[in-house]
Amino acid sequence: MIQYNKKGFTLIELLVVISIIGLLSSVILASLSASRVKGRDAKRVSDIRQIRNALELHRDALGYYPSTLAGLVPTYIKSISSDPSGGIVGAVDCRPNYCYSTSAFSNATGYHLGARMEGVSSVLNSDSDFDSSSSYYTGGVVGGFDGAESVIYDIRY
């Protein structure tokens, strides 16, 4: 009588284990993707708030808002961050640079600042287009910067 030593796994067992590992890894990657979107959106909101603080410092010092965000560097802010996802160079939808326009070409008394969000966030319930009671300064920027598109997080003063 011949006796076989059964050391190892059968092909079916290996395929089942590999398929389970593949399924688990795809679920994990999908959840990480959502976390990355939330992280980039949080960075956008943080950047907008830092730029807003620099704008207010500029206004307190000079009495008006700068005509471009470059007017803030390096006195009021170290550098103007660009959108964390990069975006398309030259795009008009607040990527790769944040959208900014003022109420006048010089000695502006108001501004409108915005960033296009990737995900749906509760922060969009408190931005400027949530309360659209006053006008927007679009500065020639299109793509929802006029308050018509709810995925742009924008603030105005």
mmCIF file of C-alpha atoms in Angstrom:
data_model
loop_
_atom_site.group_PDB
_atom_site.id
_atom_site.type_symbol
_atom_site.label_atom_id
_atom_site.label_comp_id
_atom_site.label_asym_id
_atom_site.label_seq_id
_atom_site.Cartn_x
_atom_site.Cartn_y
_atom_site.Cartn_z
ATOM 1 C CA MET A 1 0.000 0.000 0.000
ATOM 2 C CA ILE A 2 1.315 3.439 -0.989
ATOM 3 C CA GLN A 3 0.990 6.268 1.489
ATOM 4 C CA TYR A 4 1.184 9.905 0.394
ATOM 5 C CA ASN A 5 2.344 12.630 2.723
ATOM 6 C CA LYS A 6 -0.102 15.488 2.436
ATOM 7 C CA LYS A 7 2.054 18.530 3.107
ATOM 8 C CA GLY A 8 0.782 21.780 1.606
ATOM 9 C CA PHE A 9 -2.406 23.263 0.264
ATOM 10 C CA THR A 10 -4.587 22.285 -2.627
ATOM 11 C CA LEU A 11 -5.069 24.598 -5.569
ATOM 12 C CA ILE A 12 -8.644 25.374 -4.496
ATOM 13 C CA GLU A 13 -7.536 26.396 -1.002
ATOM 14 C CA LEU A 14 -4.906 28.739 -2.431
ATOM 15 C CA LEU A 15 -7.385 30.345 -4.828
ATOM 16 C CA VAL A 16 -9.896 30.926 -2.032
ATOM 17 C CA VAL A 17 -7.263 32.604 0.160
ATOM 18 C CA ILE A 18 -6.006 34.773 -2.709
ATOM 19 C CA SER A 19 -9.532 35.878 -3.594
ATOM 20 C CA ILE A 20 -10.284 36.780 0.041
ATOM 21 C CA ILE A 21 -7.078 38.833 0.256
ATOM 22 C CA GLY A 22 -7.952 40.595 -3.006
ATOM 23 C CA LEU A 23 -11.436 41.427 -1.783
ATOM 24 C CA LEU A 24 -10.158 42.816 1.526
ATOM 25 C CA SER A 25 -7.470 44.906 -0.163
ATOM 26 C CA SER A 26 -9.984 46.456 -2.582
ATOM 27 C CA VAL A 27 -12.261 47.425 0.325
ATOM 28 C CA ILE A 28 -9.330 48.995 2.174
ATOM 29 C CA LEU A 29 -8.170 50.919 -0.903
ATOM 30 C CA ALA A 30 -11.674 52.264 -1.471
ATOM 31 C CA SER A 31 -11.875 53.566 2.087
ATOM 32 C CA LEU A 32 -8.398 55.112 1.811
ATOM 33 C CA SER A 33 -9.480 56.943 -1.330
ATOM 34 C CA ALA A 34 -12.333 58.595 0.553
ATOM 35 C CA SER A 35 -9.926 59.583 3.322
ATOM 36 C CA ARG A 36 -7.578 61.178 0.806
ATOM 37 C CA VAL A 37 -10.431 63.259 -0.627
ATOM 38 C CA LYS A 38 -11.401 64.433 2.868
ATOM 39 C CA GLY A 39 -7.766 65.259 3.619
ATOM 40 C CA ARG A 40 -7.366 67.360 0.457
ATOM 41 C CA ASP A 41 -10.637 69.176 1.193
ATOM 42 C CA ALA A 42 -9.497 69.916 4.750
ATOM 43 C CA LYS A 43 -6.244 71.333 3.331
ATOM 44 C CA ARG A 44 -8.235 73.577 0.973
ATOM 45 C CA VAL A 45 -10.357 74.955 3.817
ATOM 46 C CA SER A 46 -7.246 75.514 5.928
ATOM 47 C CA ASP A 47 -5.498 77.321 3.057
ATOM 48 C CA ILE A 48 -8.523 79.549 2.444
ATOM 49 C CA ARG A 49 -8.657 80.490 6.128
ATOM 50 C CA GLN A 50 -4.924 81.290 6.195
ATOM 51 C CA ILE A 51 -5.256 83.430 3.081
ATOM 52 C CA ARG A 52 -8.269 85.177 4.637
ATOM 53 C CA ASN A 53 -6.197 85.985 7.734
ATOM 54 C CA ALA A 54 -3.408 87.395 5.539
ATOM 55 C CA LEU A 55 -5.960 89.469 3.614
ATOM 56 C CA GLU A 56 -7.260 90.945 6.850
ATOM 57 C CA LEU A 57 -3.710 91.738 8.016
ATOM 58 C CA HIS A 58 -3.099 93.523 4.702
ATOM 59 C CA ARG A 59 -6.310 95.526 5.065
ATOM 60 C CA ASP A 60 -5.510 96.466 8.662
ATOM 61 C CA ALA A 61 -2.077 97.703 7.625
ATOM 62 C CA LEU A 62 -2.934 99.490 4.364
ATOM 63 C CA GLY A 63 -6.691 100.076 4.498
ATOM 64 C CA TYR A 64 -7.580 98.010 1.404
ATOM 65 C CA TYR A 65 -7.308 94.476 -0.001
ATOM 66 C CA PRO A 66 -4.633 93.612 -2.588
ATOM 67 C CA SER A 67 -5.654 93.219 -6.222
ATOM 68 C CA THR A 68 -3.961 89.782 -6.387
ATOM 69 C CA LEU A 69 -2.959 87.208 -3.797
ATOM 70 C CA ALA A 70 0.670 87.742 -4.784
ATOM 71 C CA GLY A 71 0.423 91.094 -2.983
ATOM 72 C CA LEU A 72 0.334 89.211 0.319
ATOM 73 C CA VAL A 73 3.686 87.425 -0.143
ATOM 74 C CA PRO A 74 6.056 87.534 1.820
ATOM 75 C CA THR A 75 4.893 90.260 4.211
ATOM 76 C CA TYR A 76 1.579 88.760 5.338
ATOM 77 C CA ILE A 77 1.924 85.105 4.365
ATOM 78 C CA LYS A 78 5.006 83.046 3.510
ATOM 79 C CA SER A 79 3.578 81.668 0.269
ATOM 80 C CA ILE A 80 0.230 81.059 -1.382
ATOM 81 C CA SER A 81 -0.400 77.326 -1.489
ATOM 82 C CA SER A 82 -1.862 75.813 -4.598
ATOM 83 C CA ASP A 83 -4.650 73.271 -4.696
ATOM 84 C CA PRO A 84 -3.500 69.932 -3.175
ATOM 85 C CA SER A 85 -4.736 67.890 -6.136
ATOM 86 C CA GLY A 86 -2.857 70.047 -8.609
ATOM 87 C CA GLY A 87 -5.615 70.444 -11.128
ATOM 88 C CA ILE A 88 -5.265 71.617 -14.689
ATOM 89 C CA VAL A 89 -2.898 74.506 -15.286
ATOM 90 C CA GLY A 90 -4.837 77.486 -16.539
ATOM 91 C CA ALA A 91 -8.194 76.044 -15.522
ATOM 92 C CA VAL A 92 -10.870 78.531 -14.551
ATOM 93 C CA ASP A 93 -12.483 76.407 -11.872
ATOM 94 C CA CYS A 94 -10.305 77.429 -8.906
ATOM 95 C CA ARG A 95 -7.527 74.923 -9.650
ATOM 96 C CA PRO A 96 -4.524 74.784 -9.425
ATOM 97 C CA ASN A 97 -4.691 78.238 -7.821
ATOM 98 C CA TYR A 98 -7.441 79.372 -5.529
ATOM 99 C CA CYS A 99 -9.958 81.801 -7.036
ATOM 100 C CA TYR A 100 -9.683 85.367 -5.823
ATOM 101 C CA SER A 101 -11.283 88.574 -6.982
ATOM 102 C CA THR A 102 -11.845 91.986 -5.457
ATOM 103 C CA SER A 103 -14.505 94.647 -5.543
ATOM 104 C CA ALA A 104 -12.221 97.048 -7.432
ATOM 105 C CA PHE A 105 -8.946 97.003 -9.391
ATOM 106 C CA SER A 106 -7.231 99.193 -6.805
ATOM 107 C CA ASN A 107 -7.962 100.046 -3.172
ATOM 108 C CA ALA A 108 -10.541 97.257 -2.950
ATOM 109 C CA THR A 109 -12.923 97.255 -0.005
ATOM 110 C CA GLY A 110 -14.182 93.691 -0.522
ATOM 111 C CA TYR A 111 -12.999 90.335 -1.796
ATOM 112 C CA HIS A 112 -14.233 86.900 -2.833
ATOM 113 C CA LEU A 113 -11.992 83.866 -2.246
ATOM 114 C CA GLY A 114 -12.761 80.257 -3.126
ATOM 115 C CA ALA A 115 -11.633 76.676 -3.741
ATOM 116 C CA ARG A 116 -13.345 73.797 -5.547
ATOM 117 C CA MET A 117 -13.979 70.886 -3.165
ATOM 118 C CA GLU A 118 -13.817 67.231 -4.211
ATOM 119 C CA GLY A 119 -16.250 65.760 -1.720
ATOM 120 C CA VAL A 120 -19.454 66.766 -0.040
ATOM 121 C CA SER A 121 -18.558 68.324 3.271
ATOM 122 C CA SER A 122 -20.476 69.992 6.068
ATOM 123 C CA VAL A 123 -18.225 73.035 5.661
ATOM 124 C CA LEU A 124 -20.118 73.802 2.433
ATOM 125 C CA ASN A 125 -23.191 74.500 4.582
ATOM 126 C CA SER A 126 -21.555 77.588 6.059
ATOM 127 C CA ASP A 127 -19.733 79.187 3.136
ATOM 128 C CA SER A 128 -20.790 82.276 1.180
ATOM 129 C CA ASP A 129 -23.095 80.629 -1.329
ATOM 130 C CA PHE A 130 -25.057 79.138 1.548
ATOM 131 C CA ASP A 131 -26.192 82.702 2.236
ATOM 132 C CA SER A 132 -26.434 84.293 -1.193
ATOM 133 C CA SER A 133 -28.006 87.518 0.013
ATOM 134 C CA SER A 134 -25.313 89.774 -1.472
ATOM 135 C CA SER A 135 -23.388 89.983 -4.723
ATOM 136 C CA TYR A 136 -20.246 88.071 -5.651
ATOM 137 C CA TYR A 137 -17.069 89.496 -7.107
ATOM 138 C CA THR A 138 -16.265 87.103 -9.924
ATOM 139 C CA GLY A 139 -13.333 88.942 -11.491
ATOM 140 C CA GLY A 140 -13.806 87.133 -14.804
ATOM 141 C CA VAL A 141 -13.548 83.707 -13.132
ATOM 142 C CA VAL A 142 -16.229 81.274 -14.282
ATOM 143 C CA GLY A 143 -17.134 77.782 -13.192
ATOM 144 C CA GLY A 144 -19.322 78.350 -10.158
ATOM 145 C CA PHE A 145 -17.317 81.134 -8.533
ATOM 146 C CA ASP A 146 -20.372 83.372 -8.824
ATOM 147 C CA GLY A 147 -22.168 81.342 -6.159
ATOM 148 C CA ALA A 148 -24.092 79.205 -8.630
ATOM 149 C CA GLU A 149 -22.171 76.017 -7.904
ATOM 150 C CA SER A 150 -22.357 74.549 -4.422
ATOM 151 C CA VAL A 151 -19.093 72.539 -4.564
ATOM 152 C CA ILE A 152 -16.955 75.669 -4.317
ATOM 153 C CA TYR A 153 -16.072 76.647 -0.781
ATOM 154 C CA ASP A 154 -15.981 80.421 -0.879
ATOM 155 C CA ILE A 155 -15.844 83.308 1.499
ATOM 156 C CA ARG A 156 -16.420 86.964 0.820
ATOM 157 C CA TYR A 157 -16.122 90.192 2.627
#
